[in-house]
Coordinates of C-alpha atoms in Angstrom, one line a residue:
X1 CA 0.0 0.0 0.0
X2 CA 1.6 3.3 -1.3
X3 CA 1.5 6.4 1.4
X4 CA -0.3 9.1 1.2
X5 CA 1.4 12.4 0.5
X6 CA 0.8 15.6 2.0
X7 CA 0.5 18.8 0.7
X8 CA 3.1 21.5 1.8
X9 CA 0.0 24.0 2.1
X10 CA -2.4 24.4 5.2
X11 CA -5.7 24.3 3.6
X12 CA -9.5 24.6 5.3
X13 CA -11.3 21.8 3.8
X14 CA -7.8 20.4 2.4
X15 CA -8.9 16.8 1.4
X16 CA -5.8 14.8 2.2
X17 CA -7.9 12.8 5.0
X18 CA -10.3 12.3 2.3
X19 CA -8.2 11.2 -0.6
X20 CA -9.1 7.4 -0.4
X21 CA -12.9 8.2 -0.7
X22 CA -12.3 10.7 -3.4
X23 CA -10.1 8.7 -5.8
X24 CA -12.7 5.4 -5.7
X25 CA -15.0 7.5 -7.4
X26 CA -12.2 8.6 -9.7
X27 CA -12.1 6.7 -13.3
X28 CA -9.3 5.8 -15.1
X29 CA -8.2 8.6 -18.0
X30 CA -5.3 10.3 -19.5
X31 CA -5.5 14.3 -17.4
X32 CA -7.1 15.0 -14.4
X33 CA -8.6 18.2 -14.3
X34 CA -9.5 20.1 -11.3
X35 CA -11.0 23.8 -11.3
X36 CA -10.6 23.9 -7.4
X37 CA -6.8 22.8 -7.2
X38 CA -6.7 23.8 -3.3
X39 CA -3.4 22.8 -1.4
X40 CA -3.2 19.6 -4.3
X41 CA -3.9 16.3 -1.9
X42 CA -5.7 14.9 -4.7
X43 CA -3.4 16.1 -7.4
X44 CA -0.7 14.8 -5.4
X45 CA -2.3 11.2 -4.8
X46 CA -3.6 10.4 -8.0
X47 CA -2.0 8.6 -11.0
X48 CA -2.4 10.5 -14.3
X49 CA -0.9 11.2 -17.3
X50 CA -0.9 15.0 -16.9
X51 CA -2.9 17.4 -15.1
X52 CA -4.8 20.7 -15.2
X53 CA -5.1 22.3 -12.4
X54 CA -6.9 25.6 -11.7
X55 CA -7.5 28.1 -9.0
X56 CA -9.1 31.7 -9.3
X57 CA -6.1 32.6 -6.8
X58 CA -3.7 34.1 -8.4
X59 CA -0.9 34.0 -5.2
X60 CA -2.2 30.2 -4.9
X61 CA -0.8 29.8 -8.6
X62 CA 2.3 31.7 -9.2
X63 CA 3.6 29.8 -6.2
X64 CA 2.9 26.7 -7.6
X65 CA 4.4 27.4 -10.9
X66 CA 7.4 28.7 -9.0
X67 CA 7.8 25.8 -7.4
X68 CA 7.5 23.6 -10.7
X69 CA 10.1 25.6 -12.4
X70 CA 13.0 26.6 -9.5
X71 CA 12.2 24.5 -6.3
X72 CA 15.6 24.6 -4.8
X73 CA 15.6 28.2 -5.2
X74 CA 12.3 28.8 -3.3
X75 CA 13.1 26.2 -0.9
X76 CA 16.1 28.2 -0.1
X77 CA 14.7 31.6 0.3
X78 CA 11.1 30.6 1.9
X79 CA 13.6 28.4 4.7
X80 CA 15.2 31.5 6.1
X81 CA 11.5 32.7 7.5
X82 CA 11.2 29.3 8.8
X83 CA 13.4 30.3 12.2
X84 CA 12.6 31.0 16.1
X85 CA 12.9 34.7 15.5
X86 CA 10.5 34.7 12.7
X87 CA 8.0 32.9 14.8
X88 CA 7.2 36.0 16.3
X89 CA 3.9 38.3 16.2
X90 CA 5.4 41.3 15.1
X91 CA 7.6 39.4 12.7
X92 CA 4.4 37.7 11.2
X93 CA 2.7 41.3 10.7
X94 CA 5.8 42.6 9.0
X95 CA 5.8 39.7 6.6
X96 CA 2.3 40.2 6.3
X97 CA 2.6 44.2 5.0
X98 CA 5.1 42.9 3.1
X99 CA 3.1 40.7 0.9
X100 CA 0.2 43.3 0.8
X101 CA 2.7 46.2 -0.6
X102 CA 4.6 43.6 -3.0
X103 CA 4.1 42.9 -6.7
X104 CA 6.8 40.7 -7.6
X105 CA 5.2 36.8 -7.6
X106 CA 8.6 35.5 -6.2
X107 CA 8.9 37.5 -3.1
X108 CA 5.2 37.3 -2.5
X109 CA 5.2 33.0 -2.7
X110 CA 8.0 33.5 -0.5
X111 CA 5.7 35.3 2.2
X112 CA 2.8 33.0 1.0
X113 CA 3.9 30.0 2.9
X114 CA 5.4 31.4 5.7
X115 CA 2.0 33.3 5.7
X116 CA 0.4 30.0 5.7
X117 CA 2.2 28.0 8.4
X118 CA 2.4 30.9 10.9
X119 CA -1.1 32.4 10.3
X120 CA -4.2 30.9 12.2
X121 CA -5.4 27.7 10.8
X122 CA -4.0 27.8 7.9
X123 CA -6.6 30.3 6.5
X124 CA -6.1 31.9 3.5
X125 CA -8.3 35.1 3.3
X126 CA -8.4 38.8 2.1
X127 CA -10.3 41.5 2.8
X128 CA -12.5 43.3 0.1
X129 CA -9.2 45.4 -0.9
X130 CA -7.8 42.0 -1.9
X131 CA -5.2 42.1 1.2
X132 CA -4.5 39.0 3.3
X133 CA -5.8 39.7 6.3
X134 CA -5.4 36.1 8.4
X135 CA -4.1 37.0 12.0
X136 CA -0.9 35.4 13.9
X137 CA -1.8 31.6 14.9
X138 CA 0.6 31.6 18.0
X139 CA 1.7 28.2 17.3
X140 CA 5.0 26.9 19.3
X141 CA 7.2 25.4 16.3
X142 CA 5.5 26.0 12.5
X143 CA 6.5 23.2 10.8
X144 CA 8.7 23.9 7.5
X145 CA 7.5 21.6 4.7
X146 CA 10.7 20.9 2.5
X147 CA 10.2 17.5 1.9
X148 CA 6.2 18.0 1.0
X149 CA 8.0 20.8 -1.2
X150 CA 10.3 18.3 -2.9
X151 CA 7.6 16.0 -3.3
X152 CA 5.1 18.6 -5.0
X153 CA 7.7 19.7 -7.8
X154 CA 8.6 16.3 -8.5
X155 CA 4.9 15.6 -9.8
X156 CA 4.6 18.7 -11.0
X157 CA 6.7 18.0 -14.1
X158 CA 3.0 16.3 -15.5
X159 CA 0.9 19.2 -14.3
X160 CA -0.2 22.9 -15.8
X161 CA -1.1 25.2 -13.3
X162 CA -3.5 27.9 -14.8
X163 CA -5.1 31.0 -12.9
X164 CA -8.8 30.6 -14.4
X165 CA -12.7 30.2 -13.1
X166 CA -14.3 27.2 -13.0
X167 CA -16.5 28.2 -15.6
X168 CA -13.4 28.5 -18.1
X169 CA -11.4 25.0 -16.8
X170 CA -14.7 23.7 -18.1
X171 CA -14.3 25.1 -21.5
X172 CA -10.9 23.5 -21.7
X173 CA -12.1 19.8 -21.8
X174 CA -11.6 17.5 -24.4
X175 CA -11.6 13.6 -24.6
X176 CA -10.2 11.7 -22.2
X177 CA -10.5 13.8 -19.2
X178 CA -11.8 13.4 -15.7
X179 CA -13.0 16.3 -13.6
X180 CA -12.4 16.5 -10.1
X181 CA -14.2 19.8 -8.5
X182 CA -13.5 20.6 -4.8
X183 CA -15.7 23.9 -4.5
X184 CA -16.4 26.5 -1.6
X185 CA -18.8 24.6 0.2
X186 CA -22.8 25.4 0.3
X187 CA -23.4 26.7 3.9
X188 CA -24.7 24.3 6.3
X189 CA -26.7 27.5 7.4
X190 CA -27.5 31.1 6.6
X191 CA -25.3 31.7 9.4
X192 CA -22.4 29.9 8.6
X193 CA -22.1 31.3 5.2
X194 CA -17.9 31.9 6.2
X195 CA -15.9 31.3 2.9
X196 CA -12.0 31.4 2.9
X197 CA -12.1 31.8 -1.0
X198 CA -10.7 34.9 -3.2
X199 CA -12.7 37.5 -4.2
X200 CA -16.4 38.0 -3.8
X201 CA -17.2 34.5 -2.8
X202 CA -18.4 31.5 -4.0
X203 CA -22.5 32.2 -4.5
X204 CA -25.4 29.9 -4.3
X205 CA -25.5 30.7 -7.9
X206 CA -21.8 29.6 -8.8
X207 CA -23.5 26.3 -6.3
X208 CA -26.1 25.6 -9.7
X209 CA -24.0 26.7 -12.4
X210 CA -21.5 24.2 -11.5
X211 CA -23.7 21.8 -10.7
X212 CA -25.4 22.2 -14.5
X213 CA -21.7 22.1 -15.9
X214 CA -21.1 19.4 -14.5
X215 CA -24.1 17.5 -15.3
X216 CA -24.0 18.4 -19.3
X217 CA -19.9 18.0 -19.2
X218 CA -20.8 14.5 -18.3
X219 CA -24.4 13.6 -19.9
X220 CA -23.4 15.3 -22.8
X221 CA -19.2 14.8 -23.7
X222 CA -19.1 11.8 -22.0
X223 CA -16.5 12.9 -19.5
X224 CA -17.0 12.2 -16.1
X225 CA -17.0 14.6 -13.1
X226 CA -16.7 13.9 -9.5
X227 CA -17.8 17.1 -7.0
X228 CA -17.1 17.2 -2.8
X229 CA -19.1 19.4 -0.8
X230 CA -21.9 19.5 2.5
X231 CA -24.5 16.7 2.2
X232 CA -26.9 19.2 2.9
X233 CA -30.6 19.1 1.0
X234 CA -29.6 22.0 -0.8
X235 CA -26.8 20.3 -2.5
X236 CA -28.6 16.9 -3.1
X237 CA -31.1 18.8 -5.0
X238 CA -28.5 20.5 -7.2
X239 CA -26.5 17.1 -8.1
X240 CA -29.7 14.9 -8.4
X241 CA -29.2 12.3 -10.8
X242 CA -25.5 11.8 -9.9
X243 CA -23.8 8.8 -8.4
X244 CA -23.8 9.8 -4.1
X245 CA -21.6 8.7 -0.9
X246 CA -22.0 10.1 2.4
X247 CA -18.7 10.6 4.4
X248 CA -18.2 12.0 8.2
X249 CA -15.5 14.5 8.5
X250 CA -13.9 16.1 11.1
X251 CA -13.8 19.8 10.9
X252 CA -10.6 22.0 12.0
X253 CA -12.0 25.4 11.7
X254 CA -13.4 26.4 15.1
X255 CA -10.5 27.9 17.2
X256 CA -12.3 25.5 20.3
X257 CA -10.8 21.9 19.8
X258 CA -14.1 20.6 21.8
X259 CA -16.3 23.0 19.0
X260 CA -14.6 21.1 16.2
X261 CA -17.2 18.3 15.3
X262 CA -18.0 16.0 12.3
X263 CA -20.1 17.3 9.9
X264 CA -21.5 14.9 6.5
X265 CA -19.7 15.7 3.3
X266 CA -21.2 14.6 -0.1
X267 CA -19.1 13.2 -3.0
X268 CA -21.2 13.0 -6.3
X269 CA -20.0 11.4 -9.6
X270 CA -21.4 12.3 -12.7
X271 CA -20.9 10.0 -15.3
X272 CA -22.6 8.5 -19.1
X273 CA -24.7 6.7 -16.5
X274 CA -26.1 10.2 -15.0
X275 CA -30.2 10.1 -15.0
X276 CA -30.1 13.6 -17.1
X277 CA -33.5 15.6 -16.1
X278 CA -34.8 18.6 -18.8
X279 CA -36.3 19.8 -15.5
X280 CA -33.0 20.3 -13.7
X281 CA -30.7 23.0 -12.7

């Protein structure tokens, strides 16, 4: 039995935990394309030919890029943040105002990490200017992720990492592809509409139109689509007619360890098999 590997990233609602659910659901094919790349667990523990992998964060993929073109290079520069004087709350909040003022995609994947593994949670989040805005997570010894690192730009040799909507990593299908979409989740209520995504959100619009996409990628190109999110009745409504499992998972967001319960997640497959319905979404 091969390990699993981890991503390098902190990531709320990362899916490393979740991988071997994920890929039984996954068919065999020659790229696996995901419009939701995330910190990568699935990228990272699935056996492809190649690889598309989007994100509407633009930080999220100049780093990986970086990494896929000069690893050592990063590794060296983002490992000098990575020391007991850096773990510091004025330190963080200087690196911080440093990635807010800088424009150069180098120096800010550099801060990006170090933003990642010091800040709380592992949040990634910005305010309506589009600064990062994720507070100091007072943690004792941040962990520096070289070999995760290594292990990313190794498999990154088969990947193309492309800052795009969902919308458009649909438009670039073609034959042989599967779809793997890890979206901002549906609320499990209208007060826990929290989203750690970029921009203005991800809507209860964006919730159908992917849903649809996916639905007609599959029903109508023949290209099968798997989608995680809340088993909730809103989302079994939107993916009706797709393959369903239930899983339990453990949420880390809460800042409480005894407030951090198990919540059901949902993974639909869409497939030629999908019960298409000209009623649907």
């Amino acid at each position: 039995m091969n390990k699993k590997q981890r991503a390098f990233l902190k990531w709320a609602g990362g899916k490393f935990k979740l991988v071997d659910a994920i890929t039984r659901h996954l068919p065999q094919g020659q790229r696996l394309v995901e419009p939701f790349v995330g910190a990568g667990s699935v990228f990272l523990n699935t056996h492809y030919a190649s690889y598309l992998l989007c994100d509407i964060n633009q930080d999220l993929i100049d780093l990986y890029q970086i990494i896929q073109r000069e690893p050592q290079r990063y590794i060296g520069a983002v490992g000098e943040l990575f020391v007991p004087e850096m773990n510091d709350r004025d330190a963080f909040y200087r690196v911080r105002d440093r990635f807010n003022r800088s424009r150069c995609a180098f120096d800010r994947a550099v801060s990006f990490l170090y933003l990642n593994r010091h800040g709380f949670n592992g949040l990634c989040r910005y305010n309506r200017r589009g600064a990062f805005n994720v507070p100091f997570g007072s943690y004792k010894k941040p962990y520096f992720p070289e070999r995760e690192i290594l292990a990313f730009a190794a498999k990154a040799d088969k990947a193309e990492f492309v800052c795009m909507g969902y919308e458009q990593a649909f438009a670039q299908l073609q034959s042989g592809d599967v779809v793997y979409c890890d979206p901002p989740y549906a609320p499990l209520s209208t007060t826990a509409s929290f989203t750690t995504y970029v921009g203005a959100g991800f809507s209860l619009d964006d919730q159908a139109i992917l849903a649809r996409c996916s639905r007609h990628t599959a029903c109508e190109k023949g290209i099968p689509v798997v989608i995680s999110n809340h088993d909730i009745a809103l989302t079994r409504e939107l993916y009706r007619g797709a393959q369903m499992e239930t899983l339990q998972v453990q949420r880390n967001i809460s800042q409480k360890g005894s407030a951090r319960t198990k919540v059901d997640e949902l993974i639909a497959r869409y497939d030629h098999t999908c019960q298409w319905d000209d009623n649907a979404v």
